[in-house]
XYZ file of N, CA and C in Angstrom:
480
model
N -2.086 -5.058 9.909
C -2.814 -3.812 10.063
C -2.845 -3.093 8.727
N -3.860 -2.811 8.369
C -4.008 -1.960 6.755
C -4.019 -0.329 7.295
N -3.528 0.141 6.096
C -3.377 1.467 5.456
C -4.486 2.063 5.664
N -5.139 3.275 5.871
C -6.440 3.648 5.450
C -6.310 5.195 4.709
N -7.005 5.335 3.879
C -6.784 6.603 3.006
C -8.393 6.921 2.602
N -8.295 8.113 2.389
C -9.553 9.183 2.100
C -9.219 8.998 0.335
N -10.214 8.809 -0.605
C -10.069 8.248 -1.693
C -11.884 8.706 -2.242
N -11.770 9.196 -3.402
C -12.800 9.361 -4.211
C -13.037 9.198 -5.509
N -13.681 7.639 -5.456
C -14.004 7.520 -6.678
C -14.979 7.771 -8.178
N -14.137 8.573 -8.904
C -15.173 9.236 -10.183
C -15.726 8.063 -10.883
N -17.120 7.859 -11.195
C -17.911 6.820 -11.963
C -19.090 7.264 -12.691
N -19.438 6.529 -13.727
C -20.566 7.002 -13.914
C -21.686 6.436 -12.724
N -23.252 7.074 -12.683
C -23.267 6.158 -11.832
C -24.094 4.504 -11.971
N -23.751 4.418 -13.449
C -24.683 3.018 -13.963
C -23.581 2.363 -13.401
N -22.534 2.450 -13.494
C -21.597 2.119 -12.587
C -21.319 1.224 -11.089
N -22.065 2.054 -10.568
C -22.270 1.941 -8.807
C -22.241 0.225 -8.220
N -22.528 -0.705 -9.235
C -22.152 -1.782 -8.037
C -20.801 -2.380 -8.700
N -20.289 -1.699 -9.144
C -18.724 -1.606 -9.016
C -17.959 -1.592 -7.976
N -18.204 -0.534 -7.395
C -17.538 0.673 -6.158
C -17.319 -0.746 -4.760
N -18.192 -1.637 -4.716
C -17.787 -2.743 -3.477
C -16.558 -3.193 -4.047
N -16.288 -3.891 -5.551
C -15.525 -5.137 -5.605
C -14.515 -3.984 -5.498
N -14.541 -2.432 -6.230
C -12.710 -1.583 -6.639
C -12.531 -1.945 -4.946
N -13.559 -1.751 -3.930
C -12.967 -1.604 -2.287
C -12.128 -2.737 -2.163
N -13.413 -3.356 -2.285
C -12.649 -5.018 -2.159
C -11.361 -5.260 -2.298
N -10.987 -4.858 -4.132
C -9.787 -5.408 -4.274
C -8.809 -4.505 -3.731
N -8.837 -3.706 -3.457
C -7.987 -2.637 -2.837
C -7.835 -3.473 -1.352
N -8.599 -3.300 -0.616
C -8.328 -3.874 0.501
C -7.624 -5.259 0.255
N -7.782 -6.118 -0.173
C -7.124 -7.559 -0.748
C -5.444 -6.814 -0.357
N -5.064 -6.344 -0.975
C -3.841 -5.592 -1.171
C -3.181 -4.601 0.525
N -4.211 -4.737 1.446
C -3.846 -4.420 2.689
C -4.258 -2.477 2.788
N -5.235 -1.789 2.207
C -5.474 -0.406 1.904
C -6.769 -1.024 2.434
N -7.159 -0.075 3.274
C -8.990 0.239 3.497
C -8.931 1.742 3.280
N -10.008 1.730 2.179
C -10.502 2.961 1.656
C -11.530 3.367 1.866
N -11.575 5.032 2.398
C -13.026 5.421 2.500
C -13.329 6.641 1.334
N -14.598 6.055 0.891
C -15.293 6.412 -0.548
C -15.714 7.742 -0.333
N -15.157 8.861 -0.779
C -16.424 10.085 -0.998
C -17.022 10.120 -1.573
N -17.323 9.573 -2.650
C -18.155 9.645 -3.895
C -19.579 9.520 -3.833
N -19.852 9.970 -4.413
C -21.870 9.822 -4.544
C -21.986 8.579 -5.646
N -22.770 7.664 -4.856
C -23.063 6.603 -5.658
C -24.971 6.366 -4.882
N -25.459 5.290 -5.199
C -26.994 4.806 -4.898
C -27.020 4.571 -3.527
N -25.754 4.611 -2.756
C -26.119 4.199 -1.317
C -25.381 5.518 -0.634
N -25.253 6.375 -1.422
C -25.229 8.072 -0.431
C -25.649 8.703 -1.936
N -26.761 8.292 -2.357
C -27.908 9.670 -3.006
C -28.088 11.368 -2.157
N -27.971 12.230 -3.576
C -28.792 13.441 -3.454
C -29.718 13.707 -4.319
N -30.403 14.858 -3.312
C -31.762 15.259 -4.536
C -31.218 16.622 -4.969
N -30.335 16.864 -5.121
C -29.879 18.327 -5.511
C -30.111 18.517 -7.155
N -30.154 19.396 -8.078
C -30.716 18.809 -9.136
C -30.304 19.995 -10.108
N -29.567 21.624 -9.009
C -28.665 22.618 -9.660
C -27.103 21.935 -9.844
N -26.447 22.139 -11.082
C -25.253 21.637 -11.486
C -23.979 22.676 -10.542
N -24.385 23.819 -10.185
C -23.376 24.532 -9.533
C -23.426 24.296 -8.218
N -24.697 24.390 -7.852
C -24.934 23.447 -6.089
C -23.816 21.885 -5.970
N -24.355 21.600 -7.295
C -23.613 20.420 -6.644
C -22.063 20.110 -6.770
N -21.615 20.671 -7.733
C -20.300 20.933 -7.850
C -19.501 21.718 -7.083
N -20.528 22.675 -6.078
C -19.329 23.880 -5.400
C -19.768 23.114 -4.037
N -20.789 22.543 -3.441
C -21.288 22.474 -2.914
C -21.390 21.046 -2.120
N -21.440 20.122 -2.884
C -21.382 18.314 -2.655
C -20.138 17.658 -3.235
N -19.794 17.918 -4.329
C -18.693 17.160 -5.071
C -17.245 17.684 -4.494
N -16.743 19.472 -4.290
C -15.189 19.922 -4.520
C -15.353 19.909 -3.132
N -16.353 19.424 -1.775
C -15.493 19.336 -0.694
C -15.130 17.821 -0.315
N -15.709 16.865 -1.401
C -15.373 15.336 -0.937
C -14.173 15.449 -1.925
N -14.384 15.728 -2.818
C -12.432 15.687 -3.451
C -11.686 16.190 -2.321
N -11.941 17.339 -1.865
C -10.963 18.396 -1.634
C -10.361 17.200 0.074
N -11.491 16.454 0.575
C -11.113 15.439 2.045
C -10.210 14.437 1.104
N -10.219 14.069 -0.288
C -9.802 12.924 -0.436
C -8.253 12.790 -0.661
N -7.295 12.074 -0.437
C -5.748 12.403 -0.529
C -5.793 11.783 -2.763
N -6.463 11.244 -2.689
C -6.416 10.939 -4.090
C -7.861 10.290 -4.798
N -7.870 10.769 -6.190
C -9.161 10.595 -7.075
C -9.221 9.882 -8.047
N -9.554 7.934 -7.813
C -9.622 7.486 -8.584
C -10.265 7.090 -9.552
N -10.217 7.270 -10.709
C -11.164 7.338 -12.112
C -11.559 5.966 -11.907
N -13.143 5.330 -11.969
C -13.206 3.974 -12.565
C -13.469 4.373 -13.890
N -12.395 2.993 -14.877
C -12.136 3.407 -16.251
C -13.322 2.359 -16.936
N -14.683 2.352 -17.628
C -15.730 1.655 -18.264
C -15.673 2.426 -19.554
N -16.541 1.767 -20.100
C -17.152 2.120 -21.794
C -17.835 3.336 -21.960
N -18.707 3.709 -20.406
C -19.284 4.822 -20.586
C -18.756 6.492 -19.891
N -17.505 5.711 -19.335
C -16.751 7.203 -18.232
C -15.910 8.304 -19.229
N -15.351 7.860 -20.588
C -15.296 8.768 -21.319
C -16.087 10.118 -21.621
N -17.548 9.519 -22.088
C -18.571 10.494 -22.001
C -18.937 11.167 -21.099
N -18.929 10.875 -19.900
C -18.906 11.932 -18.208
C -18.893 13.034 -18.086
N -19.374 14.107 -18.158
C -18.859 15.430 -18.323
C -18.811 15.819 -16.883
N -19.508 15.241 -16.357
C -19.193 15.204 -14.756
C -18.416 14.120 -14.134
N -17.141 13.422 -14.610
C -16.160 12.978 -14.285
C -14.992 13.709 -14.962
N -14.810 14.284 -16.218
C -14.243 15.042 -16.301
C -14.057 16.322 -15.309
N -15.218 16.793 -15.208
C -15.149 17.820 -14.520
C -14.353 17.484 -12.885
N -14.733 16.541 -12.471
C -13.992 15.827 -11.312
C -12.773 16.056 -11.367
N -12.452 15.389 -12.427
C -10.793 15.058 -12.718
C -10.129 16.756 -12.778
N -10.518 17.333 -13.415
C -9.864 18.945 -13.673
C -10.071 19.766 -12.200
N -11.104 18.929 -11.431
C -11.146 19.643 -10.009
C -10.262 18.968 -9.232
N -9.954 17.902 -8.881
C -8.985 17.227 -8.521
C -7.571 17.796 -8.695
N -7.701 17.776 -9.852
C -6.072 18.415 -10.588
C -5.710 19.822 -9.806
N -6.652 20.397 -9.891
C -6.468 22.179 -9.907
C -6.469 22.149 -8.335
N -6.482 20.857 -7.308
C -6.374 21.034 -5.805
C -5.425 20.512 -5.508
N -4.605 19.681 -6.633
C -3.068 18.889 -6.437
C -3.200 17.812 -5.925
N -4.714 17.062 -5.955
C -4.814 15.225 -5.840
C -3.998 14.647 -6.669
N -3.539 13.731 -6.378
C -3.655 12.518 -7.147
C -4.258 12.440 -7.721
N -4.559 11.603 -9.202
C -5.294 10.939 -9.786
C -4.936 10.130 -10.931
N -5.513 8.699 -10.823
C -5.145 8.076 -11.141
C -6.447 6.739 -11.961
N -6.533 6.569 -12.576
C -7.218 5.843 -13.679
C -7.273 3.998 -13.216
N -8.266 3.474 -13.474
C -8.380 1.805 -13.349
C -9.178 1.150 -13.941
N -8.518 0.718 -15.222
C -9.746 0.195 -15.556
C -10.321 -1.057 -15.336
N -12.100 -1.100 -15.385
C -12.520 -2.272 -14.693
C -12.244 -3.196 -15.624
N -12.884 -4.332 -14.878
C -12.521 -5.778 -15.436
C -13.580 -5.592 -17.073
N -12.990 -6.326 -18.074
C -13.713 -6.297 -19.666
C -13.645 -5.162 -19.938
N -13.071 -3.883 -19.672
C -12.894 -2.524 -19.820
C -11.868 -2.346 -20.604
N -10.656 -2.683 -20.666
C -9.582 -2.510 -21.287
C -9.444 -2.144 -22.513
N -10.727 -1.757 -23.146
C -10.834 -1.186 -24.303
C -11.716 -0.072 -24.409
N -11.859 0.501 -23.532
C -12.408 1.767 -22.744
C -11.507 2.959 -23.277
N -12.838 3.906 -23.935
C -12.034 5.165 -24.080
C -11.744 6.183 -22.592
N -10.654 6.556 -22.741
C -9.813 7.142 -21.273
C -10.486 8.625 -21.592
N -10.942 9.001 -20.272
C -11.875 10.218 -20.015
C -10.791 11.487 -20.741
N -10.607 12.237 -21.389
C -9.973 13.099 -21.801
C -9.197 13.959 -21.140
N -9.783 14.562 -19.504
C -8.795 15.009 -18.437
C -8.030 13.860 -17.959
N -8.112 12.778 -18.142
C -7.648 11.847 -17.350
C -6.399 11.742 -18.134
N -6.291 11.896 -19.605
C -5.562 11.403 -20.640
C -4.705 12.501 -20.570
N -5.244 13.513 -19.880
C -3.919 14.732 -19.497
C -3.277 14.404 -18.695
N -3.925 14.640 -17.582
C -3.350 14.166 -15.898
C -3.153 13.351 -15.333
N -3.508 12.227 -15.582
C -3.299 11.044 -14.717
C -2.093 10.702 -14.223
N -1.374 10.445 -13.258
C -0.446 10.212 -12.589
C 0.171 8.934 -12.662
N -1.245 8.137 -13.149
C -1.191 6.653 -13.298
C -2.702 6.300 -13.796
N -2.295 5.042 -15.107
C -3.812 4.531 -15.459
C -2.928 3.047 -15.602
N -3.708 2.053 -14.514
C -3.877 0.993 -14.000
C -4.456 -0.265 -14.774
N -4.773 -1.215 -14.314
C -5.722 -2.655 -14.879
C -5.611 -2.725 -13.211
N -7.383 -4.029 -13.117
C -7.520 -4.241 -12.190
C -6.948 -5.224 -11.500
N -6.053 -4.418 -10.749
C -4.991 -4.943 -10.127
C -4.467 -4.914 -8.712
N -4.899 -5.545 -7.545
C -4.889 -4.411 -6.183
C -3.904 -4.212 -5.719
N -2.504 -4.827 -5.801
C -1.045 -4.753 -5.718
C -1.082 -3.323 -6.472
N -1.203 -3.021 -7.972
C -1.035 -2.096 -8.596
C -1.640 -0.822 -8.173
N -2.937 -1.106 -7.974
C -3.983 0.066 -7.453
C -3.365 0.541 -6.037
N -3.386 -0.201 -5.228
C -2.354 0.358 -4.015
C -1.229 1.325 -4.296
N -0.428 0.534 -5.418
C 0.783 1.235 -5.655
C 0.129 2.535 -5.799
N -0.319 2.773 -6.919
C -0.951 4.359 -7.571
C -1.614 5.274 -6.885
N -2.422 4.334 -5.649
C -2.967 5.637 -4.502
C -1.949 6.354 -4.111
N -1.084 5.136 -3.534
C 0.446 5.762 -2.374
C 1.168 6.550 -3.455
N 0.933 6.978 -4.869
C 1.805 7.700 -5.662
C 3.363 6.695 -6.273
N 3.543 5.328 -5.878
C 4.585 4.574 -6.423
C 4.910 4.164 -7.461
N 3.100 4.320 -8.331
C 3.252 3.935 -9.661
C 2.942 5.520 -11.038
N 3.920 6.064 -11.667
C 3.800 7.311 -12.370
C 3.447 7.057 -13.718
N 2.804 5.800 -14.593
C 3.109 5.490 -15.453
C 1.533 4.889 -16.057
N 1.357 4.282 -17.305
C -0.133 3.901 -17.794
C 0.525 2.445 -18.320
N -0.044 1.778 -17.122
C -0.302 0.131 -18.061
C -0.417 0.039 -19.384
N -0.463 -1.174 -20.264
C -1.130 -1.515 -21.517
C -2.117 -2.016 -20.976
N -3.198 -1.675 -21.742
C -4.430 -2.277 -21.173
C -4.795 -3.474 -21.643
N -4.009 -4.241 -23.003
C -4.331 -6.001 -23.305
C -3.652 -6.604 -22.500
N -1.966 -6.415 -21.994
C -1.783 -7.057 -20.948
C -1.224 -7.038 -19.800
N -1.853 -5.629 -19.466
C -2.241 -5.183 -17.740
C -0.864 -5.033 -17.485
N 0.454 -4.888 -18.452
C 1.787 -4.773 -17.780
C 2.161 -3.243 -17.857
N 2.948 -2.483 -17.278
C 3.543 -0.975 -17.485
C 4.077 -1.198 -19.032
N 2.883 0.195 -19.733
C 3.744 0.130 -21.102
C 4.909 1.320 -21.127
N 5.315 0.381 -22.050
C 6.995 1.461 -22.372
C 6.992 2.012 -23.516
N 6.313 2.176 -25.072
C 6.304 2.848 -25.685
C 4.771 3.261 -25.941
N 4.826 4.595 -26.998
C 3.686 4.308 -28.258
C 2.841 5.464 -27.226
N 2.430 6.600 -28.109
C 0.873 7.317 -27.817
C 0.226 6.770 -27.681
N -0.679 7.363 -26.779
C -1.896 6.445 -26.716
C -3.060 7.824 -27.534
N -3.875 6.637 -27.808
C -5.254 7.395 -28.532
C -6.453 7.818 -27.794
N -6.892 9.021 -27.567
C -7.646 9.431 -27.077
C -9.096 9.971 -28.132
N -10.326 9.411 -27.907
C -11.398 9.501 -28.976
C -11.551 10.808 -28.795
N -12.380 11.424 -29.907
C -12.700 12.858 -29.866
C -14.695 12.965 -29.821
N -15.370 13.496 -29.307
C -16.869 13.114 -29.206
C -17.051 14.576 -29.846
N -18.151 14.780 -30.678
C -18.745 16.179 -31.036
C -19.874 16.192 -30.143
N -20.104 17.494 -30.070
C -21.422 18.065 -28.910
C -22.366 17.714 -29.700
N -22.877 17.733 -30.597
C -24.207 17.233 -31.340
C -24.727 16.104 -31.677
């Protein structure tokens, strides 16, 4: 019998046919997760940034017990996954980071690089762990093991 948890995943959404395999492998691992997230197969036409943030986005966080970042090349730049992540935070989710497969050299979203509770490799043993809160710590991302030393580097982007 699997686990089931309320779970929302932040993505960009070039992203979106991601969101089956993160289920997938999660479930592999004995977790069935249900997605709040807005992806191509629960579209809106909303098209005000405060509508949709007070309005569509902080009440599917606010159902979800935890908010997992998918970690790609382009989720750094997100200003609306950031913004996720700092809404998440400021409601006392979870959140926790994964990066996808060929990702591992992915710049880490900048709230994430504050808060994260846990930043992962795709891993569904691991990813399980980090929903249920078991794992407090950031993988190495060359070889997907819990690192034990060393800052990590976070890129800096200018607005212009």
């Amino acid at each position: 019998m699997s686990v089931k948890k309320n779970i929302f995943i932040s993505h960009v959404h070039k992203d979106d046919s991601l969101l089956p395999k993160l289920k997938d492998l999660i479930s592999k691992a004995g977790m069935e997760v249900r997605d709040g997230s807005i992806n191509s197969d629960k579209p809106n036409a909303a098209s005000n940034e405060d509508y949709i943030k007070r309005d569509i986005l902080a009440p599917r966080i606010q159902w979800a017990s935890t908010l997992v970042v998918l970690i790609t090349h382009d989720t750094a730049q997100s200003d609306w996954v950031n913004w996720e992540i700092k809404y998440a935070i400021e409601q006392g989710k979870n959140v926790v980071g994964v990066y996808a497969q060929g990702a591992t050299d992915a710049d880490i979203p900048e709230e994430l690089a504050k808060h994260a509770a846990a930043i992962i490799g795709w891993q569904s043993d691991r990813i399980v762990d980090a929903i249920n809160g078991n794992i407090t710590g950031w993988d190495d991302p060359a070889t997907g093991a819990p690192r034990t030393t060393g800052a990590w580097t976070v890129k800096r982007y200018s607005c212009g």
